[in-house]
Amino acid sequence: MSWFLALFAPVFGTLVSGIDRVVRARMQRRLGPPLMQPFYDMFKLLDKRPMMVHKLHIVLGVMHFMALWASIALFMFGGHLLYIIFTHLLSVIFLILAGYSVRSPYSHLGANRELLALFAYEPILILMAVGFYLTCGSFEVSVITSNSPAIVSMPLMFIALLILLPLKLKKSPFDAPEAHQELCGGVEIEYSGFFYEVIYVSKMTEIIFVYALVFLFAGQNILLGIILVTGSFFLVNAVDNATGRIRIDHLVKKVYATAFVLALLALGWISYV
Amino acid sequence: MISAITKAFSNLLKKPYTCNYPVTPVIKPKNYRGLIKFNDEYCIWCDKCEKVCPPNAIIFKQFEDGHKVYNYNPYLCIYCGDCIRACPKTGDALWQCEEKGLPSISKDAPNDDWFILEKEAKQSRENYKAIKAAKKKS
Amino acid sequence: MKKTINIPYGSQHIALLEPVRFQFETQNEKIVGVKADIGYVHRGIEKACTSTFEYKQIPSVVARVCGLCAITHSLTYVMAVEQIIDVNVSEKAKYLRMLMVELDRIHSHMLCLSHTAENAGYEALFMQIMADREIIMDIQEAISGNRVQFDFVCIGGVNRDITDEIVKFIIKSLNELQPKIEDIFDMFENNWSLSLKYKGIGAITKENASIYNALGPLARAAGLETDVRAESDYYPYEKIGYKMILEQTGDIYGRNRVRLREILSSIDMIKNILCDIPEGNIIEKVKGKPNGESVARLEAPRGEIFYYLKGVKQAMLDRVRTKTPTFSGIPAMVEIFKGQEYGDVPAILASFDPCMSCTAK
Amino acid sequence: MFEKFRKKSPWILHYNAGSCNGCDIEILASLAPKYDLERFGIINTGNPKQSDILLVTGPVTLKSRERLVELYSQMPEPKVVVAIGVCTCTGGVFRKMYNVKAGVDRYVPVDVYVPGCASSPDQIIDGVVQALAILEEKSKDIEKPKRLFGELTNNSIFTNRREMAKKIKHEKN
Ligand code: SF4
Ligand code: SF4
Ligand code: SF4
Ligand code: SF4
Ligand code: SF4
Ligand code: SF4
Ligand code: SF4
Ligand code: SF4
């Protein structure tokens, strides 16, 4: 089962992103693309002639995806939550390096912003892991998922994660690192053809990573997990459709002022109650 | 912002605005300015339409026996309708229909052929003038 | 770290409809220097107007200077020609022209607002405004037979009359549009992410606006009173209930407010126009060749458009000169950019509503 | 093998080569809810390296043509060029102006010509649908822009200067 989940995580991610695009279109009162659209995109990208800048750029892109996939796999096999978070961190760092490795100013700015965003969300992820440790007594995902739902004991932590969701999914208001209109996609700008596909797939995989974290809050209760995931999915989309993009410095400030504080409060609550 | 979020949710249930264009055609209003149509039975060959057309999308080619052939390039016409207003036989000889122009592909060479035609038409005029002048002399 | 990154913005860029190139010098995303390069659209229209086209053809040519305020270009030109060759346009034609100008203003302002929203990363609002804008596009198509290039005015009047059917359709559509605009107004007012993005960003003071010769909504948002509609009495704007709309803040937020309020006031004006369109001819006969000089001005959606003509008794004019609002606004724009964050550039730029196609002609 | 997916996922890049904005706003309008180009899987990428369809508007002024050709050659094959509006197809009213050469097809090979001034969104959709059919048939061979660029037969996947230089030296020998 976990083999299956880990192996097909990118596929599921793509599917979710297909649903995401349809939901977003409907929220804007458009018909929207077909449900399988991201798959069509991927197959098409396989067919394009690649035009790349240099080898290092490619290698870093591929490493980004591999590290991300590895972190998902760790997750599915019930690994150590901190390892998972750090593998994920590693993958993001590869992406940032890839952004710095080319000379395009957009790519550099994108990497800058990605880095700032990383500083914004990484501490909260770690605090979250600590929270899980405090409630379930272990960093192991397998232990957490066999415990009672963690959302009951740390609802504030869940809200903090909800605030991070748009940031990780590159949705407004926290989509400054990608910023279609300013940076044309930021770090991914110089990728093309098959190699863009890699980045594209890792974006899809990221979705699974994020929703897996949401799922974690439900513990052993799978039904609750599904409710949490779909609930947060629609909420994120609605918020995406109700806000504009805020600037990267506002982003960092806002995330620290809300999510970080909430996470700290949640930890305090756990240790007092 | 809360109202915007609720709006996003309520939009989810509403019918989208999208008209499914290639499947269901769009209805053009009356008097839509479409392609220019020509009927040589009514034309009095006054050349007014050719002269007035800003991009020269109408060109008459002159033949030696005196008759002319109308040429029109929908990929050059700006659909301004000036020719229609200039034509003394509006409605019979020249009129603007409500059809829109359709895209063409590179094989049709809407541009290159027109270059050739333009040159030929110019040449044909000059030839005709020369012939006429020669006739007058003789 | 005081590393300066030069960011080229344009001439092709996702957030920029216009082929203009800005070169931003940034330090940590803060802009310290701007260079604007605007010649990408120069086609030589002014020259062609004096060498290729006869004066009667020019209305449809200058309309193609720009598709956004196509009507104002041909109208200003036509007004200038009419002055030289002494044609008196009937009241009815004047009302029809005003009607089209105001419709054009609504569609152009809505486009600008949607663009500002999109460039602030607010896709849903962009979609909403664009969807509502189709109402205006349908009206324009019904009146003139084309969605963008109307070719509605001609020397001596207008080309098409409007029927009762169309009048009814316009009033129905405008009644539909009004609540939607108010809805959009509400979205712009009460959204924290937009207020972060708009309030106090890209501001210009009233003094600077007048020094750098800002025009149109850009100036009116800073409280500077410039509007050709108020300054000239060629068209009976007073009668149809024109009021100048001013804001004091001068930032993006102020500009958006000016535009939104102008849309609302234009809707009212159109309703008044439709109520009291006088009877009369829509077109007068035009005789003679232009001889002499004339100037004409008109308030386009973005500010004042100015035409100068000189005719020498020939079918071809001797000189055609256009001064367009965006061109005059560029010094003010460059001034505003300094000291802003790069992340705000798209929104600021969109809020100027720049259009280079008439700047470079 | 993947040809048929090209048809389902065309990403567009839009370049304004000196148009009057009339056609550009119609492209915007066709992205908006009423016409919703995303139904065809179209995304406006703004990044030449990831696009399949180049929508050009405007009669190509002398200043913007370099940029146009550059963008065109930055797009990886297979790619399709759609000329939107009469002034892009043939020059339209601008045909005889001194800063304009009649039509885009003087510079880059155009696959679909969409008439109209301005082309209405439904005409743009017609054109794009036409372009999709062409996109499906195209091969991955390099197509050359007609003017301004000499030989560009470089089939390497790298575009940086060192790789290019290597390749060119190789060809010289
Ligand atoms: S509609 Fe205008 S451009 Fe077209 S043929 Fe007539 S005069 Fe020429
Ligand atoms: S203006 Fe009318 S009558 Fe004269 S040549 Fe043209 S079509 Fe014929
Ligand atoms: S930002 Fe708007 S105008 Fe620019 S490319 Fe995207 S949709 Fe088009
Ligand atoms: S800008 Fe002046 S000098 Fe230059 S080409 Fe034009 S008229 Fe001549
Ligand atoms: S100001 Fe802008 S919209 Fe108006 S004519 Fe000039 S370019 Fe067009
Ligand atoms: S502002 Fe004056 S000098 Fe400058 S380009 Fe225009 S006409 Fe020439
Ligand atoms: S075809 Fe017409 S509307 Fe379109 S860009 Fe050209 S002149 Fe403007
Ligand atoms: S550095 Fe690159 S973009 Fe600049 S001119 Fe040379 S090849 Fe072109």
CSV table of N, CA, C and O and ligand atoms in Angstrom, one decimal, chain B residues 38 42-50 58 60 70 83 86-90 93-94, ligand 2:
chain,number,residue,atom,x,y,z
B,38,PHE,N,-19.3,41.5,-53.4
B,38,PHE,CA,-19.3,42.3,-54.6
B,38,PHE,C,-20.2,41.5,-55.6
B,38,PHE,O,-20.2,40.3,-55.7
B,42,TYR,N,-24.0,44.6,-61.2
B,42,TYR,CA,-24.5,45.9,-60.9
B,42,TYR,C,-23.4,47.0,-60.9
B,42,TYR,O,-23.7,48.2,-60.9
B,43,CYS,N,-22.2,46.6,-60.9
B,43,CYS,CA,-21.1,47.5,-60.8
B,43,CYS,C,-20.9,48.4,-62.0
B,43,CYS,O,-21.1,47.9,-63.1
B,44,ILE,N,-20.7,49.7,-61.8
B,44,ILE,CA,-20.5,50.6,-62.9
B,44,ILE,C,-19.1,50.9,-63.1
B,44,ILE,O,-18.7,51.8,-63.9
B,45,TRP,N,-18.2,50.2,-62.4
B,45,TRP,CA,-16.8,50.3,-62.6
B,45,TRP,C,-16.3,51.7,-62.4
B,45,TRP,O,-15.5,52.2,-63.2
B,46,CYS,N,-16.7,52.4,-61.4
B,46,CYS,CA,-16.3,53.8,-61.2
B,46,CYS,C,-15.0,53.8,-60.4
B,46,CYS,O,-14.4,54.9,-60.2
B,47,ASP,N,-14.6,52.7,-59.8
B,47,ASP,CA,-13.3,52.7,-59.0
B,47,ASP,C,-13.3,53.5,-57.7
B,47,ASP,O,-12.3,53.7,-57.1
B,48,LYS,N,-14.5,54.0,-57.3
B,48,LYS,CA,-14.5,54.8,-56.1
B,48,LYS,C,-14.1,53.9,-54.9
B,48,LYS,O,-13.4,54.4,-54.0
B,49,CYS,N,-14.6,52.7,-54.9
B,49,CYS,CA,-14.3,51.9,-53.7
B,49,CYS,C,-12.8,51.6,-53.6
B,49,CYS,O,-12.2,51.6,-52.5
B,50,GLU,N,-12.2,51.5,-54.8
B,50,GLU,CA,-10.7,51.2,-54.7
B,50,GLU,C,-10.0,52.4,-54.2
B,50,GLU,O,-9.1,52.3,-53.4
B,58,ILE,N,-9.2,46.6,-51.9
B,58,ILE,CA,-9.9,46.3,-53.2
B,58,ILE,C,-9.0,46.7,-54.3
B,58,ILE,O,-8.5,47.9,-54.3
B,60,PHE,N,-8.8,46.5,-58.6
B,60,PHE,CA,-9.4,46.1,-59.9
B,60,PHE,C,-8.2,45.8,-60.9
B,60,PHE,O,-7.3,46.6,-61.0
B,70,TYR,N,-12.6,42.4,-60.2
B,70,TYR,CA,-12.6,42.8,-58.8
B,70,TYR,C,-11.8,41.8,-57.9
B,70,TYR,O,-12.0,40.6,-58.0
B,83,CYS,N,-15.7,51.9,-48.2
B,83,CYS,CA,-16.0,51.6,-49.6
B,83,CYS,C,-17.5,51.5,-49.9
B,83,CYS,O,-18.0,52.0,-50.9
B,86,ALA,N,-18.8,54.9,-50.1
B,86,ALA,CA,-18.4,55.6,-51.3
B,86,ALA,C,-19.1,55.1,-52.6
B,86,ALA,O,-19.3,55.8,-53.5
B,87,CYS,N,-19.5,53.8,-52.5
B,87,CYS,CA,-20.1,53.2,-53.7
B,87,CYS,C,-21.4,53.8,-54.1
B,87,CYS,O,-22.3,53.9,-53.3
B,88,PRO,N,-21.6,54.2,-55.4
B,88,PRO,CA,-22.9,54.7,-55.8
B,88,PRO,C,-24.0,53.6,-55.9
B,88,PRO,O,-25.1,53.9,-55.9
B,89,LYS,N,-23.6,52.4,-55.9
B,89,LYS,CA,-24.5,51.3,-56.1
B,89,LYS,C,-24.5,50.5,-54.8
B,89,LYS,O,-24.6,49.2,-54.9
B,90,THR,N,-24.4,51.1,-53.7
B,90,THR,CA,-24.4,50.3,-52.4
B,90,THR,C,-25.6,49.4,-52.3
B,90,THR,O,-26.7,49.7,-52.6
B,93,ALA,N,-24.1,46.5,-55.9
B,93,ALA,CA,-22.7,46.1,-56.4
B,93,ALA,C,-21.8,45.7,-55.3
B,93,ALA,O,-21.0,44.8,-55.4
B,94,LEU,N,-22.0,46.5,-54.2
B,94,LEU,CA,-21.0,46.3,-53.1
B,94,LEU,C,-21.8,46.4,-51.8
B,94,LEU,O,-22.5,47.3,-51.6
E,2,SF4,S1,-17.7,51.9,-56.0
E,2,SF4,FE1,-19.3,50.4,-56.3
E,2,SF4,S2,-19.9,50.8,-58.4
E,2,SF4,FE2,-17.9,51.8,-58.2
E,2,SF4,S3,-16.4,50.3,-58.8
E,2,SF4,FE3,-16.7,50.0,-56.6
E,2,SF4,S4,-18.3,48.5,-56.4
E,2,SF4,FE4,-18.4,49.2,-58.5
